[in-house]
PDB file of C-alpha atoms in Angstrom:
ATOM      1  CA  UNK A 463       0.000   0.000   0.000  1.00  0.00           C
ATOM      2  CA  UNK A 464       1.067   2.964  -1.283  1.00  0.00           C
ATOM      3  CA  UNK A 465       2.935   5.562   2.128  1.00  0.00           C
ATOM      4  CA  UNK A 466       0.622   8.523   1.195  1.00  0.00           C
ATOM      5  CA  UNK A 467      -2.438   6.264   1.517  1.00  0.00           C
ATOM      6  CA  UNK A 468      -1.106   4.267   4.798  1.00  0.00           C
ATOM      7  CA  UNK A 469      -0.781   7.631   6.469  1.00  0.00           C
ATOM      8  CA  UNK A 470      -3.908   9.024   6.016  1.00  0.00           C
ATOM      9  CA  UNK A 471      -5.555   5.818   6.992  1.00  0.00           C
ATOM     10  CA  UNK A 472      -3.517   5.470  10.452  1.00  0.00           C
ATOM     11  CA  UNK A 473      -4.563   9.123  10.807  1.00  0.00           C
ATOM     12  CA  UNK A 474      -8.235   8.846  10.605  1.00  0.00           C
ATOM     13  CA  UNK A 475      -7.596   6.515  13.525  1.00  0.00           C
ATOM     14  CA  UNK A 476      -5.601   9.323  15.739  1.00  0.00           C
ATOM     15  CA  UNK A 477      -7.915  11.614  14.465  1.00  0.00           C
ATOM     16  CA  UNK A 478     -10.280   8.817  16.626  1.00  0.00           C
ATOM     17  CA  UNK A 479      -8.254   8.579  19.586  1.00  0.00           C
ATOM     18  CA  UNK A 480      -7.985  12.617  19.786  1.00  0.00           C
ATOM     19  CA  UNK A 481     -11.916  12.956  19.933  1.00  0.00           C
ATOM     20  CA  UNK A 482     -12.585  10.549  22.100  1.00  0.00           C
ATOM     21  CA  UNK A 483      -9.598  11.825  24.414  1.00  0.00           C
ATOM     22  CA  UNK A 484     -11.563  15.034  23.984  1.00  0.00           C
ATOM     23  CA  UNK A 485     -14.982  13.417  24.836  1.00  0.00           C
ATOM     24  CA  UNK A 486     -13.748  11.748  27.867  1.00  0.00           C
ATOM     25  CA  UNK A 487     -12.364  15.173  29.539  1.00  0.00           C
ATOM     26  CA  UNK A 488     -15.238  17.192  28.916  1.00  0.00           C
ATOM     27  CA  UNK A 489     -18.391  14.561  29.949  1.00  0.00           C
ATOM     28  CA  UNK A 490     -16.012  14.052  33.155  1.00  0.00           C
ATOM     29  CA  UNK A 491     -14.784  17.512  33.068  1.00  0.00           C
ATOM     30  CA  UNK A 492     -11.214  16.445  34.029  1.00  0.00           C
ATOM     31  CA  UNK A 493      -8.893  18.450  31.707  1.00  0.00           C
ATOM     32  CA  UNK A 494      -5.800  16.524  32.696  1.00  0.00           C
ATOM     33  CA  UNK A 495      -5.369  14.496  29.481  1.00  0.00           C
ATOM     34  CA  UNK A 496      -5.594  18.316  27.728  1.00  0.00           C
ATOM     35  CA  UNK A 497      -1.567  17.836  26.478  1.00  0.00           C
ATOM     36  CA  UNK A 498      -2.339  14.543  25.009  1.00  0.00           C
ATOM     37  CA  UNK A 499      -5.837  15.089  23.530  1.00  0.00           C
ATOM     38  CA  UNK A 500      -3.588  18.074  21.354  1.00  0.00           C
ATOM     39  CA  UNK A 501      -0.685  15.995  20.472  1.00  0.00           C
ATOM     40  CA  UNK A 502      -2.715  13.687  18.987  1.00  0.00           C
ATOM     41  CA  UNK A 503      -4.751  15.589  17.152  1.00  0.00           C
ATOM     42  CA  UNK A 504      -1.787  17.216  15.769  1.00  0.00           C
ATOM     43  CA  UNK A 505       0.958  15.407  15.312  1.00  0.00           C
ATOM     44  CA  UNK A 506      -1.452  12.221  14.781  1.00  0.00           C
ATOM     45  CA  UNK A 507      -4.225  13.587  12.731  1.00  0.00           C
ATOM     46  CA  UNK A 508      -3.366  16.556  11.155  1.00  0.00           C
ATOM     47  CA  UNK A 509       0.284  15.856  10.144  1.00  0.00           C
ATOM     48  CA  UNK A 510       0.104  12.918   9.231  1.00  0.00           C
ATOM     49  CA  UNK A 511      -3.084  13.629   6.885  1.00  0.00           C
ATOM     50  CA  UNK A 512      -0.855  16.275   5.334  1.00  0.00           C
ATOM     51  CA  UNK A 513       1.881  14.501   4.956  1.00  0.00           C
ATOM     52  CA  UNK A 514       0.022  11.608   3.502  1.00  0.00           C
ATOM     53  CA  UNK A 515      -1.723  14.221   0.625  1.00  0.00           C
ATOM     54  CA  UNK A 516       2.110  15.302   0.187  1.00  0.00           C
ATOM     55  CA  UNK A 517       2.840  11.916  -0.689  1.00  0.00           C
ATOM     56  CA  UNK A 518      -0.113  11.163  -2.793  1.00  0.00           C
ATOM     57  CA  UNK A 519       0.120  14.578  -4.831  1.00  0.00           C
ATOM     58  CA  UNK A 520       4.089  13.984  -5.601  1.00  0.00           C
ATOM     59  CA  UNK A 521       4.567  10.524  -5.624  1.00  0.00           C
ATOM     60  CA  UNK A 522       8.554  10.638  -6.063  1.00  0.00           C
ATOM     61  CA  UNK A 523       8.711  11.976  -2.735  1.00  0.00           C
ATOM     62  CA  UNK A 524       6.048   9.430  -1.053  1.00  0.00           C
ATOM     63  CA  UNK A 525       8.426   6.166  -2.743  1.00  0.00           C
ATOM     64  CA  UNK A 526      11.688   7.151  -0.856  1.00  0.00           C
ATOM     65  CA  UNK A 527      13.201   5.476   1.850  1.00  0.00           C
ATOM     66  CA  UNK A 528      12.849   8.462   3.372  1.00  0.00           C
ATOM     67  CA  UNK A 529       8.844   8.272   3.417  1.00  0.00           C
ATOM     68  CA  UNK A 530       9.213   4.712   4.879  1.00  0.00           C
ATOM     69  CA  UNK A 531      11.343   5.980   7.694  1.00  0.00           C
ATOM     70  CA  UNK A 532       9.224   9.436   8.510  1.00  0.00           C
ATOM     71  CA  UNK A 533       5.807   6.758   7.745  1.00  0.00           C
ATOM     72  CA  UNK A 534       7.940   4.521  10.566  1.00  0.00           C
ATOM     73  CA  UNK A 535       9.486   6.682  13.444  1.00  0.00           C
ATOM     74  CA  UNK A 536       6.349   9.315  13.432  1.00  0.00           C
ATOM     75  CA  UNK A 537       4.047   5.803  13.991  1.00  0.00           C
ATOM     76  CA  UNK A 538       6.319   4.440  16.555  1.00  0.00           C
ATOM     77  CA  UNK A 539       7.309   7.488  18.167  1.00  0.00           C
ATOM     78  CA  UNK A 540       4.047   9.459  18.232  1.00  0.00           C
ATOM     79  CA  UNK A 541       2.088   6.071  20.414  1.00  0.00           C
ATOM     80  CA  UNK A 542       5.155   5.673  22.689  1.00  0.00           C
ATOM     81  CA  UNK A 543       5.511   9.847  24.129  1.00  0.00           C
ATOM     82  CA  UNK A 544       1.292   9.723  24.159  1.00  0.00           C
ATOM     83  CA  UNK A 545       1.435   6.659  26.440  1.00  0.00           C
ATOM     84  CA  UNK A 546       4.466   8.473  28.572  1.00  0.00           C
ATOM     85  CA  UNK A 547       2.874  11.752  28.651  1.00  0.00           C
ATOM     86  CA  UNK A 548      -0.647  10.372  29.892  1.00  0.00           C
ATOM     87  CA  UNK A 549       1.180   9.093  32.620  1.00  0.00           C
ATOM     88  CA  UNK A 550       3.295  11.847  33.566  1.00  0.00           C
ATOM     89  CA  UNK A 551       0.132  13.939  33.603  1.00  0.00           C
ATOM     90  CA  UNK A 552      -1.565  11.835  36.468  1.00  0.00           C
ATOM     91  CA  UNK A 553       1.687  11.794  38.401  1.00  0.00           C
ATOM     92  CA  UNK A 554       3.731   9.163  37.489  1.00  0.00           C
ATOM     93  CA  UNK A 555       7.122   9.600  35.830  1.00  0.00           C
ATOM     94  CA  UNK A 556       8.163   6.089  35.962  1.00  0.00           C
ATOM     95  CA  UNK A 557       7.545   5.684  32.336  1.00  0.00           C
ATOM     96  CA  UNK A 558       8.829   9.285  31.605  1.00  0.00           C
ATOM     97  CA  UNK A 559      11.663   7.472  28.983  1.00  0.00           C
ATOM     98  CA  UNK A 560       8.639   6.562  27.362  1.00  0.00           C
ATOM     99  CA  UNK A 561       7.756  10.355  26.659  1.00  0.00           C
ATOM    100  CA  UNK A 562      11.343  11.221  25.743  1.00  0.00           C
ATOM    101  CA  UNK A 563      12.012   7.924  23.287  1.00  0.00           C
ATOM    102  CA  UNK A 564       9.114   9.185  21.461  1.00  0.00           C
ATOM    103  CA  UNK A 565       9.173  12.384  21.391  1.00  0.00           C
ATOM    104  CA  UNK A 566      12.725  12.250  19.976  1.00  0.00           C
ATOM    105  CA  UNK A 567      11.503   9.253  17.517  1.00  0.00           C
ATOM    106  CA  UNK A 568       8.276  11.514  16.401  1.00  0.00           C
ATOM    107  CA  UNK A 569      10.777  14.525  15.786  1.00  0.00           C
ATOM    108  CA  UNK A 570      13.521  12.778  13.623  1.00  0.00           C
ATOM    109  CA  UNK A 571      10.613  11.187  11.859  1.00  0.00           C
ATOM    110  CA  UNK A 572       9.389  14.757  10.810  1.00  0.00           C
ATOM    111  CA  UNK A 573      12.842  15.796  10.221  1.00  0.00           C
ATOM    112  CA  UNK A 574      12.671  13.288   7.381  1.00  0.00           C
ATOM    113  CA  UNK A 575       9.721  14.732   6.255  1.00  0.00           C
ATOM    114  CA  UNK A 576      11.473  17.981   6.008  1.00  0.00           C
ATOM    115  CA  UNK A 577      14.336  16.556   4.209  1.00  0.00           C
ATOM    116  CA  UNK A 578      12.442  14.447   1.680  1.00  0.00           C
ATOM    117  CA  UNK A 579      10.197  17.397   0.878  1.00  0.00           C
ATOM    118  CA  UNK A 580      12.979  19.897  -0.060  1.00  0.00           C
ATOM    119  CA  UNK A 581      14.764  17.281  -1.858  1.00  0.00           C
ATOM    120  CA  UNK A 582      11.565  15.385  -4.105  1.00  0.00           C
ATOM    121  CA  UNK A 583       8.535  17.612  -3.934  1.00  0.00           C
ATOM    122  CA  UNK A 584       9.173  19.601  -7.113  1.00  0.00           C
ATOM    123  CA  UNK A 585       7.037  21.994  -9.695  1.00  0.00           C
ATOM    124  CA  UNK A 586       5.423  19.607 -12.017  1.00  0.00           C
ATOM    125  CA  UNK A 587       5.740  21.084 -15.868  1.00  0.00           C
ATOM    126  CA  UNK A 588       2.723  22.588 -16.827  1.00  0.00           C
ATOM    127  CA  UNK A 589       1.413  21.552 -20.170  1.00  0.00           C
ATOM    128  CA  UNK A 590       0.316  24.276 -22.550  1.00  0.00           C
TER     129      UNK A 590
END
């Protein structure tokens, strides 16, 4: 399956996670899941929805090994500093690697995305 498509697919279900995060906190009115409930909607749903289109409407840049890697670390990373952070939040850092593995996986993976971008997303030639 095709990167672009794979990450718009995994982001519907962040997109998922986010709202019901967001449901939760506001039938219980306990805010405390606030920091997660944002990351995911951003990093999880919205990023990765963009990045997927990026991959779908230049397709040079979505078949690199660098698309694999972002599609990878960002997928990986993203889970692993939610599941730290939730836990932090409610007072217990014994799983606080968990936050800063991630975090630093979910970051290299977009630094990827940065780098595969400037080098394969390119001006197609417009036909006249």
């Amino acid at each position: 399956m095709d990167v672009g498509v794979r990450l718009i697919k995994i982001s519907a279900l962040y997109f998922l996670i986010g709202v019901g995060i967001g449901y939760y906190m506001s039938t219980a009115h306990a805010y405390n899941l606030t920091p997660v409930h944002v990351h995911i909607n951003l990093l999880g749903w919205t990023a990765l929805t963009l990045a997927g289109i990026i991959y779908i409407l230049f397709p040079e840049a979505g078949r690199t090994k660098l698309a694999k890697w972002h599609f990878w670390l960002h997928n990986i990373g993203l889970p692993l500093m939610m599941a730290g952070l939730a836990l932090v939040v409610y007072g217990n850092d014994s799983l606080l690697l968990f936050t800063i593995v991630g975090a630093n996986l979910t970051t290299l993976g977009v630094v990827l995305f940065v780098i595969n971008v400037w080098k394969n997303v390119k001006e197609t030639p417009q036909s006249e």
